[in-house]
Coordinates of C-alpha atoms in Angstrom, one line a residue:
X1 CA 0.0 0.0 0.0
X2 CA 1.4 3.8 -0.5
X3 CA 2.5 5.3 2.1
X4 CA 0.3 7.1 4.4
X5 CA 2.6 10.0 6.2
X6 CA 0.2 11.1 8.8
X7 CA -0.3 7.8 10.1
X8 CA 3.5 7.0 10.1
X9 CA 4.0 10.5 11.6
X10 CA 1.5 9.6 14.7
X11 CA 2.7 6.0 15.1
X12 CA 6.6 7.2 15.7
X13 CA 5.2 9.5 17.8
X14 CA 3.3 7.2 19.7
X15 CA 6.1 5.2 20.4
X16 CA 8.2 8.1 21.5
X17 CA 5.7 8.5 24.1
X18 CA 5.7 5.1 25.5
X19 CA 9.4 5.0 25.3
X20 CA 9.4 7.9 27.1
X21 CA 7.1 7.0 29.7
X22 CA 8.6 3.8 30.2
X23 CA 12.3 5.2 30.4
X24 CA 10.8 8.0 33.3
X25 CA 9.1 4.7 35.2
X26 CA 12.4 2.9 35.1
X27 CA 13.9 5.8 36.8
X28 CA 11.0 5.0 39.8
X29 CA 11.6 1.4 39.6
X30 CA 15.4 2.3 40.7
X31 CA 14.7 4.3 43.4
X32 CA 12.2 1.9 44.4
X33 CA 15.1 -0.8 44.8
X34 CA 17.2 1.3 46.8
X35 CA 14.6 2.5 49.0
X36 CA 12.8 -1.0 49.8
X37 CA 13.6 -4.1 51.3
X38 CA 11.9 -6.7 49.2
X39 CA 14.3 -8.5 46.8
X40 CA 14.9 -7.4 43.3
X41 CA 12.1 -10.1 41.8
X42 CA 9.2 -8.3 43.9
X43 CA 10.4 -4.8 43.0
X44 CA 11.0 -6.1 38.7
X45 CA 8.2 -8.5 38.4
X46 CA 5.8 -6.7 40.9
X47 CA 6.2 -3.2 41.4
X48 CA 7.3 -3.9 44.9
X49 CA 3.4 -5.2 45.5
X50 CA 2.0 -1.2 45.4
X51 CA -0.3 -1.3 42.4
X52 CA -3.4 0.3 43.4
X53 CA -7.0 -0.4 41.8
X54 CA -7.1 2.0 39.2
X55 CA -3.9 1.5 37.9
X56 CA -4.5 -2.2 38.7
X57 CA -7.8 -2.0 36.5
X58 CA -5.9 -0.1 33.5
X59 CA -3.1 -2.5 33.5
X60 CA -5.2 -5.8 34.1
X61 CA -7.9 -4.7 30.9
X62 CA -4.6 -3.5 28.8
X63 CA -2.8 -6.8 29.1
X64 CA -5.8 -8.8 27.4
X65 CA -7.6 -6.1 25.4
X66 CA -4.6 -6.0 22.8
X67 CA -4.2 -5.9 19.0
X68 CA -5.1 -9.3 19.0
X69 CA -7.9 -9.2 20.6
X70 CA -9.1 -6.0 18.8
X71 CA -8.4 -7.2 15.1
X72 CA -9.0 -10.9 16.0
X73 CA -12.5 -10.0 17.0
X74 CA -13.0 -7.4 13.6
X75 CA -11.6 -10.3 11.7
X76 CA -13.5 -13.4 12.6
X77 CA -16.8 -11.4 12.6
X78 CA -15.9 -10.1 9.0
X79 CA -15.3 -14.0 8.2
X80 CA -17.4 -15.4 6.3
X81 CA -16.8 -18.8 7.2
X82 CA -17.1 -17.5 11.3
X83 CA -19.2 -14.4 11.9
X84 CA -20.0 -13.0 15.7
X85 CA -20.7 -16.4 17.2
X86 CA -17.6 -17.5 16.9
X87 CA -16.0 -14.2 18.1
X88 CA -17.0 -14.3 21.9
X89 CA -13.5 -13.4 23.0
X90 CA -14.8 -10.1 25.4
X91 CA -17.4 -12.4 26.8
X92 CA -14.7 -15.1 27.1
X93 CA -12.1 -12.5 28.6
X94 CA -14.7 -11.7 31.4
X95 CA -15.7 -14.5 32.3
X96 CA -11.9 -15.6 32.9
X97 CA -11.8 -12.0 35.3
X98 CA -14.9 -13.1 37.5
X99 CA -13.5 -16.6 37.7
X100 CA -10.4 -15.3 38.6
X101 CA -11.6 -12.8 40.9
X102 CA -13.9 -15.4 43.0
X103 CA -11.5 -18.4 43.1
X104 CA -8.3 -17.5 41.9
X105 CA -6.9 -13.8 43.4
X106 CA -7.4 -14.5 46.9
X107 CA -5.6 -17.7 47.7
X108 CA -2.8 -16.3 45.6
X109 CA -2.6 -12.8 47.0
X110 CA -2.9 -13.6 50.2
X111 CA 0.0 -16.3 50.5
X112 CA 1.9 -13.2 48.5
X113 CA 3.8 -15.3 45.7
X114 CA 6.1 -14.1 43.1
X115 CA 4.6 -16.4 40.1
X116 CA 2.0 -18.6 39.8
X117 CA 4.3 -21.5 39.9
X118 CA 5.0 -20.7 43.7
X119 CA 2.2 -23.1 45.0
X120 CA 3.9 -25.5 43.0
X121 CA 7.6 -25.0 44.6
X122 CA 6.2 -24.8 48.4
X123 CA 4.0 -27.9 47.8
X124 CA 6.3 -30.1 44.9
X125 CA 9.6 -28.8 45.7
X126 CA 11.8 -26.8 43.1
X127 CA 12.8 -29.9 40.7
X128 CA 8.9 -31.0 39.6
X129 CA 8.0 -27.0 39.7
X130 CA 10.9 -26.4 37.1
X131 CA 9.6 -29.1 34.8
X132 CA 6.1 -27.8 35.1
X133 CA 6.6 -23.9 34.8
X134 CA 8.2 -25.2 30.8
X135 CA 4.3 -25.5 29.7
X136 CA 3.8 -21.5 31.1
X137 CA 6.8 -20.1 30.1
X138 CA 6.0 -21.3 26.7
X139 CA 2.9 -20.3 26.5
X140 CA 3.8 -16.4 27.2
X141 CA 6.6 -17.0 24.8
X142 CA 3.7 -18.2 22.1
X143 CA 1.7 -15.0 23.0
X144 CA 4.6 -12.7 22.1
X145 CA 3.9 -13.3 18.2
X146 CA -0.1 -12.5 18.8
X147 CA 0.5 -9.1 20.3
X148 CA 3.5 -8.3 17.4
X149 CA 1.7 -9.8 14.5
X150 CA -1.9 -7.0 15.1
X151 CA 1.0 -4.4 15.9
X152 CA 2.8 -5.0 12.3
X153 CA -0.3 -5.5 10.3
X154 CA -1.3 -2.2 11.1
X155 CA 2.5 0.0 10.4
X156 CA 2.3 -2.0 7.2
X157 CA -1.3 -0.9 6.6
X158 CA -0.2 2.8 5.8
X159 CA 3.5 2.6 4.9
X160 CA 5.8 0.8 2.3
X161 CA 7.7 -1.0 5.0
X162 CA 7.1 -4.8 4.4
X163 CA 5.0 -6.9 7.1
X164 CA 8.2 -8.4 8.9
X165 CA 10.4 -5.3 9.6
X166 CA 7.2 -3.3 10.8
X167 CA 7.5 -6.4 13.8
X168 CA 11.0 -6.4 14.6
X169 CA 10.4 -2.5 14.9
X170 CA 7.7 -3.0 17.2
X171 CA 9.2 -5.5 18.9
X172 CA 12.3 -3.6 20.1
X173 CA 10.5 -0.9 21.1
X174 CA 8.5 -3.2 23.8
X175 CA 11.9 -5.4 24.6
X176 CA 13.7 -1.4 25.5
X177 CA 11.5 -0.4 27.4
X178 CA 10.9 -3.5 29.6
X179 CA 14.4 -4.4 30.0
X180 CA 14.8 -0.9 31.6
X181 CA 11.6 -0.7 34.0
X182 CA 10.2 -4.1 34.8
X183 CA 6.5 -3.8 35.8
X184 CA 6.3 -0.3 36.6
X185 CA 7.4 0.5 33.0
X186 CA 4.7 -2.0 31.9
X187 CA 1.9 -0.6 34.3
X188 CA 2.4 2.9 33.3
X189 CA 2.4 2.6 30.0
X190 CA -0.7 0.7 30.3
X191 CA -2.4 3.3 31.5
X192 CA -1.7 6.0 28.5
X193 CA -1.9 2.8 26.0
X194 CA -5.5 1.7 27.6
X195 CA -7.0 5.4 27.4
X196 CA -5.7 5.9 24.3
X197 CA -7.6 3.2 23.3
X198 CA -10.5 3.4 24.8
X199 CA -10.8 6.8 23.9
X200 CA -9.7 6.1 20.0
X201 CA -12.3 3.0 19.5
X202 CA -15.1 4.9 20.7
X203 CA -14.3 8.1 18.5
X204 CA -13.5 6.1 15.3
X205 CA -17.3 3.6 15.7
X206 CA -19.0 6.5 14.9
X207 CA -17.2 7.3 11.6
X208 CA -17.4 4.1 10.6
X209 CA -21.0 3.6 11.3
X210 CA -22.1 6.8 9.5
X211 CA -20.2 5.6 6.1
X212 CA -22.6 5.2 3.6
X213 CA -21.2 2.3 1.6
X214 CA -22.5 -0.2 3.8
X215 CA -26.2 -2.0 3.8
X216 CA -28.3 -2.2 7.1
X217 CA -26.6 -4.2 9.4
X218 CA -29.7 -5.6 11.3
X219 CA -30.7 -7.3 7.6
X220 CA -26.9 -7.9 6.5
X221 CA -26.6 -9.8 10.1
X222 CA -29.2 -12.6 8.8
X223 CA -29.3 -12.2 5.1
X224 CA -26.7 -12.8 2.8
X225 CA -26.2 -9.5 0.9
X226 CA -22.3 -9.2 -0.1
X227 CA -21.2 -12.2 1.7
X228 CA -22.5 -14.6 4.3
X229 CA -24.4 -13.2 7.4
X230 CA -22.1 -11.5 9.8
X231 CA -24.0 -13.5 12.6
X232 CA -22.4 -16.6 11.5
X233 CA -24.0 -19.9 11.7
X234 CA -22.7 -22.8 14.2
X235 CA -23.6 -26.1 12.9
X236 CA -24.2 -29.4 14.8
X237 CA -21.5 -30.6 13.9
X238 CA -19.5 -27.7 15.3
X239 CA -21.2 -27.0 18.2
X240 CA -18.9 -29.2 20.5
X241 CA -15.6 -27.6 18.9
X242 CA -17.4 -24.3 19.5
X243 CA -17.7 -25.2 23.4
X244 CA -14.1 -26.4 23.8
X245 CA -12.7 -23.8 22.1
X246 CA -15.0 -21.5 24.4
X247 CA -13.5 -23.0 27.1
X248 CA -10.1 -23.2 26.9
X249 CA -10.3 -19.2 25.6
X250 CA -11.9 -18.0 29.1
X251 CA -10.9 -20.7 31.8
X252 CA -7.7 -21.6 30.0
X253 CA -6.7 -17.8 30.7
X254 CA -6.7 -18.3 34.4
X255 CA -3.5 -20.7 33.8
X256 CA -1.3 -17.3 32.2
X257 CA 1.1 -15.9 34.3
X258 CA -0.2 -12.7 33.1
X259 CA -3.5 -12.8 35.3
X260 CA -1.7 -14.0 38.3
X261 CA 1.3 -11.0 37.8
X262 CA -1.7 -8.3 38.2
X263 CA -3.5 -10.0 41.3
X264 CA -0.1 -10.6 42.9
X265 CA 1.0 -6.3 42.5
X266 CA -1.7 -5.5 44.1
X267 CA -1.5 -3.5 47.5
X268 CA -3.9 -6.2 48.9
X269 CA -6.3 -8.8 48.2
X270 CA -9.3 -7.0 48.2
X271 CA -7.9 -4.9 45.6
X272 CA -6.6 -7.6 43.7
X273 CA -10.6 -9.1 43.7
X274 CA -11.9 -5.5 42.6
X275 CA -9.4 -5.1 39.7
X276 CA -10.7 -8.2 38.0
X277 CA -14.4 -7.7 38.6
X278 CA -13.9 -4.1 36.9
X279 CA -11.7 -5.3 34.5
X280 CA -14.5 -7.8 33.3
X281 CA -17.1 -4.8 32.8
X282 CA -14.6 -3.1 30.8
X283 CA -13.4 -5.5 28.8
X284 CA -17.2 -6.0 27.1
X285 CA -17.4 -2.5 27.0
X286 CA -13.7 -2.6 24.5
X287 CA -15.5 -5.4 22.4
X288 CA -18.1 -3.6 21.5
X289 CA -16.4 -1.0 18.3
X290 CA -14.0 -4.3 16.7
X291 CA -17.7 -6.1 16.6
X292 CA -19.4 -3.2 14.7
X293 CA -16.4 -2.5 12.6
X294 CA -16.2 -6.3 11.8
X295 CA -20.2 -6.2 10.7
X296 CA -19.7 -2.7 8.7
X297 CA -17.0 -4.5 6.7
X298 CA -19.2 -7.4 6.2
X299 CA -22.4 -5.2 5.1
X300 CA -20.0 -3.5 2.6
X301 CA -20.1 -3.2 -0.9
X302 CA -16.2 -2.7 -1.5
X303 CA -16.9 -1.2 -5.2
X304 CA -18.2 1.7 -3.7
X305 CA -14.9 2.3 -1.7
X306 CA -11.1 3.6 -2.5
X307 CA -10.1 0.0 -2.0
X308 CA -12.2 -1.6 -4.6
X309 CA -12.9 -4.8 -5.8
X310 CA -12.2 -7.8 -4.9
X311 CA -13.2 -7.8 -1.0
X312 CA -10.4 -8.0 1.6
X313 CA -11.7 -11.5 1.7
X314 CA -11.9 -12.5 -1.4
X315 CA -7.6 -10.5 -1.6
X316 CA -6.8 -12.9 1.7
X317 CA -6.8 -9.7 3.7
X318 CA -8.6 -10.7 6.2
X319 CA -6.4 -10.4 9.2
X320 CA -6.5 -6.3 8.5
X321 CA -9.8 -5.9 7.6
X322 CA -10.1 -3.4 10.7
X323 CA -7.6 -0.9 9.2
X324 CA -8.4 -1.4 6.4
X325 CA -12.5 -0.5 7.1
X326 CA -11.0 3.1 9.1
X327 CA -8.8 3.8 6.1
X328 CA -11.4 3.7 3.7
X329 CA -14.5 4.5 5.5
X330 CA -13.4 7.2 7.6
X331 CA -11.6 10.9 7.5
X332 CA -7.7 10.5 7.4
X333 CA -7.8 12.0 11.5
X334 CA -9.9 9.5 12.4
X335 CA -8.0 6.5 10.3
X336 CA -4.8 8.0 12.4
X337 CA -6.4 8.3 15.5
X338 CA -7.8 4.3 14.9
X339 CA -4.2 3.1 14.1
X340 CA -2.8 4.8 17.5
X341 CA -5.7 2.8 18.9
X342 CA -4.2 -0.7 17.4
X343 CA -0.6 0.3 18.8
X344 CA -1.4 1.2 22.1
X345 CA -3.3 -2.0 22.6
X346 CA -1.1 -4.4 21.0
X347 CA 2.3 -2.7 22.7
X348 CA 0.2 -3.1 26.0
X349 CA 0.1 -7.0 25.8
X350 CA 3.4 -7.6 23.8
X351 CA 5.7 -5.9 27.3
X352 CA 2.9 -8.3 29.5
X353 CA 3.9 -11.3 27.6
X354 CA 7.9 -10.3 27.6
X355 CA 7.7 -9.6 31.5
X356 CA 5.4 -12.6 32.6
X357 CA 7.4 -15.3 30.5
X358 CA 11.0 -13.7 32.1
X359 CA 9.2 -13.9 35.8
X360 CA 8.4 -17.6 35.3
X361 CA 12.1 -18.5 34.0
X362 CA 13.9 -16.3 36.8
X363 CA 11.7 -17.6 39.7
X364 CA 10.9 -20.9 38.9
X365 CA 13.3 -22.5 36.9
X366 CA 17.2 -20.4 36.7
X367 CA 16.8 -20.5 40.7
X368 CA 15.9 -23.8 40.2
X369 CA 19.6 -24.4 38.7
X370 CA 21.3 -21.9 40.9
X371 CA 20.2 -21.8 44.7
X372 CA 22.3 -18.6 45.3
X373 CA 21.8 -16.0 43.3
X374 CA 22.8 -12.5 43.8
X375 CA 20.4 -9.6 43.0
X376 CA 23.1 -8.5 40.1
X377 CA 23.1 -11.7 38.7
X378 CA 19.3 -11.5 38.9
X379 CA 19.1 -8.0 37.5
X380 CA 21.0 -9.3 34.4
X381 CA 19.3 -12.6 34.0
X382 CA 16.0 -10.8 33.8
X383 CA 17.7 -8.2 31.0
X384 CA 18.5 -10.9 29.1
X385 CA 15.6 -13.5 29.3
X386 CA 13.7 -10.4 28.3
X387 CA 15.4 -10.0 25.1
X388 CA 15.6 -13.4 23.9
X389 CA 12.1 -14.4 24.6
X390 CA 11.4 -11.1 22.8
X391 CA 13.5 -12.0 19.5
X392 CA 12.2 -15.7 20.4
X393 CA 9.0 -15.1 20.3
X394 CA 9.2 -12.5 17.1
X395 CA 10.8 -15.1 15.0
X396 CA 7.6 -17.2 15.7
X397 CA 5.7 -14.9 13.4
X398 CA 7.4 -16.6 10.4
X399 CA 5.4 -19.6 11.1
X400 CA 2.4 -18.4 10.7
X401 CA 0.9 -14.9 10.0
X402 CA -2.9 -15.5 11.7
X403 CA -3.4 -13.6 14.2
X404 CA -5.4 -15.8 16.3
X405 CA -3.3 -18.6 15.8
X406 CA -0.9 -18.6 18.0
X407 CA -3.4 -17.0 20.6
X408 CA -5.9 -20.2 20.6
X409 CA -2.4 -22.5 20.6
X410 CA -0.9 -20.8 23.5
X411 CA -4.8 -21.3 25.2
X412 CA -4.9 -24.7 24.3
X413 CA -1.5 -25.5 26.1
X414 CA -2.3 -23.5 29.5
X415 CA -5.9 -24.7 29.4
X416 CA -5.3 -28.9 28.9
X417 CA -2.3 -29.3 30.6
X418 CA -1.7 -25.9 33.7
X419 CA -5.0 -25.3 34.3
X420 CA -5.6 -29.1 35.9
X421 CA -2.3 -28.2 38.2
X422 CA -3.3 -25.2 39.1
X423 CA -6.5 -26.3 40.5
X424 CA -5.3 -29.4 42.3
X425 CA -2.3 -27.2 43.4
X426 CA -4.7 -24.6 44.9
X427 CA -7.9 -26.4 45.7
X428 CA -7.1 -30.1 46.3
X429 CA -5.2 -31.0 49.6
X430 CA -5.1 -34.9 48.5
X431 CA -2.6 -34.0 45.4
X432 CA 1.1 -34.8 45.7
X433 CA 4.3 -35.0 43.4
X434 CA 3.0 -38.0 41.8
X435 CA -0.3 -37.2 40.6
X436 CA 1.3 -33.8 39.3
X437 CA 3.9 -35.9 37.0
X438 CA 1.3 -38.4 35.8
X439 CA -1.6 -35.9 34.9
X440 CA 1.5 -33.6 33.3
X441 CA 2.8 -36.6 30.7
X442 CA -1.1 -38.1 30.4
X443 CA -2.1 -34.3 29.4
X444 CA 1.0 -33.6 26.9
X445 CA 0.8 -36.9 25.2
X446 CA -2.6 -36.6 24.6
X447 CA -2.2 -33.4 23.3
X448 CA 0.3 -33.9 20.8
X449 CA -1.5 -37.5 19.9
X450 CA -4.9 -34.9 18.7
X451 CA -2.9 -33.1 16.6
X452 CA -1.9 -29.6 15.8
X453 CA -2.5 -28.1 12.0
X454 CA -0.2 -25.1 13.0
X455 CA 2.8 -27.2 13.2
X456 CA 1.6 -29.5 10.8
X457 CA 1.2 -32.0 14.0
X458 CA -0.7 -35.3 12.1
X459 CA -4.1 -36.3 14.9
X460 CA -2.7 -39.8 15.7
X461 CA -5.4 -40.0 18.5
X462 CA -8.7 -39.6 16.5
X463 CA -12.3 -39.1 18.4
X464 CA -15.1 -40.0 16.4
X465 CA -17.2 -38.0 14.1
X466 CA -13.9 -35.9 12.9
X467 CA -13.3 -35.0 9.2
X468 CA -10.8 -34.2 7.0
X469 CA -10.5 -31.0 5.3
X470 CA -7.7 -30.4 3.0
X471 CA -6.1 -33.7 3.6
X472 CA -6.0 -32.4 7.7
X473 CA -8.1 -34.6 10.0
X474 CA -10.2 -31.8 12.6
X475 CA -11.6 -33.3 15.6
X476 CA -15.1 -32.4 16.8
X477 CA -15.4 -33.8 19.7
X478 CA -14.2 -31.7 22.4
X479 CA -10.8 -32.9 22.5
X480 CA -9.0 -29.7 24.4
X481 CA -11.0 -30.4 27.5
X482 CA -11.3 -34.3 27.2
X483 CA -7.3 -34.0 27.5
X484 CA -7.9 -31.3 30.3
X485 CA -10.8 -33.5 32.4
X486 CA -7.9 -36.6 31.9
X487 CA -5.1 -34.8 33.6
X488 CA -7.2 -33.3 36.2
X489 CA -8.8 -37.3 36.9
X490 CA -5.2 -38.5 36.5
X491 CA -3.5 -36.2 38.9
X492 CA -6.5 -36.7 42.0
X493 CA -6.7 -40.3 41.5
X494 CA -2.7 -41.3 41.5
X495 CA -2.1 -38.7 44.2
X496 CA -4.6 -40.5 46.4
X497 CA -3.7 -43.7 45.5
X498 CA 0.2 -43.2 45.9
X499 CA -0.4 -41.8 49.6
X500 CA -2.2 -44.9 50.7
X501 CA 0.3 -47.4 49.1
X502 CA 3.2 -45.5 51.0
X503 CA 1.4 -44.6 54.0
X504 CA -0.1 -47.7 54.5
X505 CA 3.2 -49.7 54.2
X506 CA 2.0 -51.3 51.1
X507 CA 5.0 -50.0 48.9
X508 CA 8.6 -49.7 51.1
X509 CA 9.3 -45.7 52.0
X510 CA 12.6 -46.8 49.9
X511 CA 10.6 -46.3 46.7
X512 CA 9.0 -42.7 47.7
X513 CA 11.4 -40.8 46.3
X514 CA 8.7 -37.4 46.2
X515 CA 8.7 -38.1 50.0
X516 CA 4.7 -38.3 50.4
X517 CA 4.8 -40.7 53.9
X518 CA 7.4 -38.2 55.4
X519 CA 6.1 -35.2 54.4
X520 CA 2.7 -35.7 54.1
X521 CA 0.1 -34.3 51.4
X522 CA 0.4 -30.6 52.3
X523 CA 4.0 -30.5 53.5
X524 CA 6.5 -29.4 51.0
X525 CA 9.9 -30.9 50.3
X526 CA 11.1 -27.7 49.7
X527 CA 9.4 -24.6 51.2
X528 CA 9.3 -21.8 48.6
X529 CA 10.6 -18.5 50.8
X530 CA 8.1 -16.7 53.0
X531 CA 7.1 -12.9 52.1
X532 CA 6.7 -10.4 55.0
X533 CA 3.2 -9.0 55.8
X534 CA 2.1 -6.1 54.1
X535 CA 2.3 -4.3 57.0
X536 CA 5.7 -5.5 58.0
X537 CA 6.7 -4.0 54.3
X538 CA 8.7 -0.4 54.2
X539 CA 5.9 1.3 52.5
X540 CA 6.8 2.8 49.5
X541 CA 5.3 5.1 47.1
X542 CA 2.1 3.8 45.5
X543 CA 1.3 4.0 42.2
X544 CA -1.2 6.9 40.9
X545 CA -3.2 6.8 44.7
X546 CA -7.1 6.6 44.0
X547 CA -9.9 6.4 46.4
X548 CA -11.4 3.5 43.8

């Protein structure tokens, strides 16, 4: 496309601004280390536990409502093949916040860990936790391509700069500038990236919906006029593929290190519970412009538009159908306006991804290898887990360009195989060392056995009624959470079992190698380190005080 200059003008200037913000909060982070006593992962990884609700609210809403989940949603309700029903991420998001909120934040906050993985040290001991946090730490490193992937799509929209350089571009932007302040950087440049959009969806709607290209959208939304109905249509046959994918999209969430990072900053528990109930009102409120702009570009006849014939569709443009709609349906300040809305959200989640996956690999598995480790060493492993998951997870975006790929991928491997741990980790006293290994290699192998078309992963394990399209076999049944229901079955029932065979003097204690007759079911091997009381803390200065 020709180069627009306005919107390349804005976009450098936008990241100036979050460079700049998150160079000035790296300058707070510092003087937050000298002046506090927590160690160097509390003050990096969570802002020295001071995030107060509103900026908990902005930061929490910022890290999911990215470019992913803007243009995903636009795109798949401008698919014909999908339509709306099969773009329910805001209602999935908030339903993963009021989950989260009721079960998940308290039990967390309250025992103040560093990661989500710290249940699993204090309860498995370091050795099983280090194989374990490899399924999370992946994950985050799969959602760094989402995030950079929306952000690239829209610098290439309006300049000559080809798809892959407008990545790296936006990728070492977010790598800088979370190298230098940790979560503070991250937090406040949610905040200006979350009002900016906010502010830019709900401005740029209105243009959109006063275009006159398009047909009604109340009769485009059942009829087909230009292309199928903008509803979409779920089948029979896909109804159970709709549910698991449901599924692992909103309860699989609760496994991300991500959530957890935002519940465990917060200056207490009953903040932490707040920020996600908010956070899930606000989220549905975000979803509401990428659905309209997704239906207007559905309802369109393209002829009558700059871009022309054939349909973004029909050109495989799919993916930037959202930019594409403001550059050709609106004024040029409101197209510029739109793209800083795209940056600000996808820049917001990319420096959560980078942060969350280098928290997982410092905490739970380098300290795992080195038992002493100095707070310089630690300042300089975090640099530099930072910038190769960043470059890591960059390079992922050569293997494929969908922008909800990788985000229903990295689902899919928190929601089958961490989410069953977490529970039994949190929830069920019974579970022990053993039952966390078996339901970990039951829920992996079954995983790979059903396939994966993205890495070209053949389904070995086949459940019935599947079919084959383009010579790839696609599982109906709802295999995701089949695998998920296994490991969470596998891990209650060989934990219980294993404690009676040892405790019973069925099996010699020689054999316990986990330690389950000496320890118990609820004593760890190896305690993870205690964290003062909050009010045992040198209070520090709190981020943006409300009265919220």
């Amino acid at each position: 496309m020709a180069l627009h200059t306005s919107g390349l003008i804005v976009m450098v200037a936008f990241y100036l601004l979050v460079m700049a913000i998150g160079i000035w909060a790296s300058f707070k982070s510092k003087r937050m280390e000298k002046n506090s006593l927590s160690g160097q992962m509390e003050v990096s990884f969570l802002a020295n536990r001071r995030v107060t609700l509103a900026v908990g609210v902005f930061t929490m809403t910022a890290t999911w409502v990215g470019g992913a989940f803007i243009i995903g949603v636009a795109e798949t309700v401008y698919d014909p093949t999908k339509g709306l029903v099969w773009a329910l991420i805001p209602l999935q998001m908030s339903l993963s916040f009021i989950i989260g909120g009721l079960f998940f934040a308290k039990p967390m906050r309250d025992k103040k860990y560093i990661t989500m993985m710290d249940p699993f040290q204090k309860k498995y001991g370091k050795t099983l936790t280090g194989l374990l946090a490899v399924v999370p730490f992946v994950s985050e490193v799969m959602w760094v391509p989402v995030t950079l992937i929306s952000l690239g799509v829209t610098v290439s929209v309006f300049s000559d700069l080809p798809l892959s350089l407008c990545i790296w571009i936006s990728a070492a932007v977010a790598i800088l500038y979370t190298v230098l302040g940790g979560l503070y950087s991250v937090a406040f440049t949610d905040v200006i990236q979350l009002s900016l959009v906010f502010c830019s969806l709900w401005l740029c709607t209105p243009f959109v919906l006063a275009s006159d290209v398009y047909s009604d959208l109340s009769l485009t939304a059942f009829n087909h006029t230009y292309q199928a109905p903008w509803l979409g249509r779920l089948d029979p046959d896909d109804m159970w593929r709709w549910i698991d994918n449901f599924l692992a999209m909103s309860v699989g969430n609760l496994a991300f290190q991500d959530f957890h990072q935002r519940t465990l900053s917060s200056s207490s528990t009953f903040t932490a519970r707040m920020m996600c109930f908010i956070a899930a009102g606000v989220v549905l409120i975000l979803g509401i412009p990428p659905v309209l702009i997704g239906a207007v570009a559905a309802s369109t006849d393209w002829n009558m538009t700059s871009y022309g014939s054939p349909s973004p569709y029909e050109r495989g443009e799919s993916a930037m159908v959202l930019p594409i709609v403001l550059l050709h349906l609106t004024p040029t300040a409101v197209f510029v306006v739109g793209m800083g809305a795209i940056a600000g959200a996808a820049m917001s989640s990319t420096d959560s991804c980078l942060l969350a996956a280098t928290s997982i690999f410092t905490t739970n598995i380098y300290k795992m290898i080195r038992n002493q480790v100095s707070d310089r060493e630690l300042q300089w492993v975090i640099r530099i887990t930072i910038l190769v998951v960043g470059i890591g997870g960059t390079s992922l975006t050569y293997v494929d360009s969908r922008v909800l790929a990788f985000w229903i991928l990295s689902s899919d491997l928190t929601y089958t195989i961490m989410l069953p741990q977490l529970i039994c980790v949190l929830f069920i006293k019974v579970s022990n060392s053993y039952g966390a290994m078996a339901g970990y290699i039951i829920a992996f192998v079954m995983r790979v056995l059903c396939g994966e078309p993205v890495f070209s992963l053949p389904a070995i394990l086949r459940f019935p009624d599947g079919t084959f399209e383009d010579g790839v076999y696609i599982q109906r049944w709802p295999f995701k959470t089949i695998c998920m229901l296994t490991s969470l079955v596998t891990i209650v029932t060989i934990s219980y079992v294993t404690a009676l065979l040892f405790n019973k003097g069925i099996l010699p204690e020689s054999m316990d190698v986990f330690k389950v007759k000496a320890w118990g079911v609820l004593s760890p091997p190896e305690e993870a380190p205690e964290y003062e009381d909050d009010n045992e803390k040198v209070s520090s200065e709190p981020m943006l005080d409300s009265k919220c």
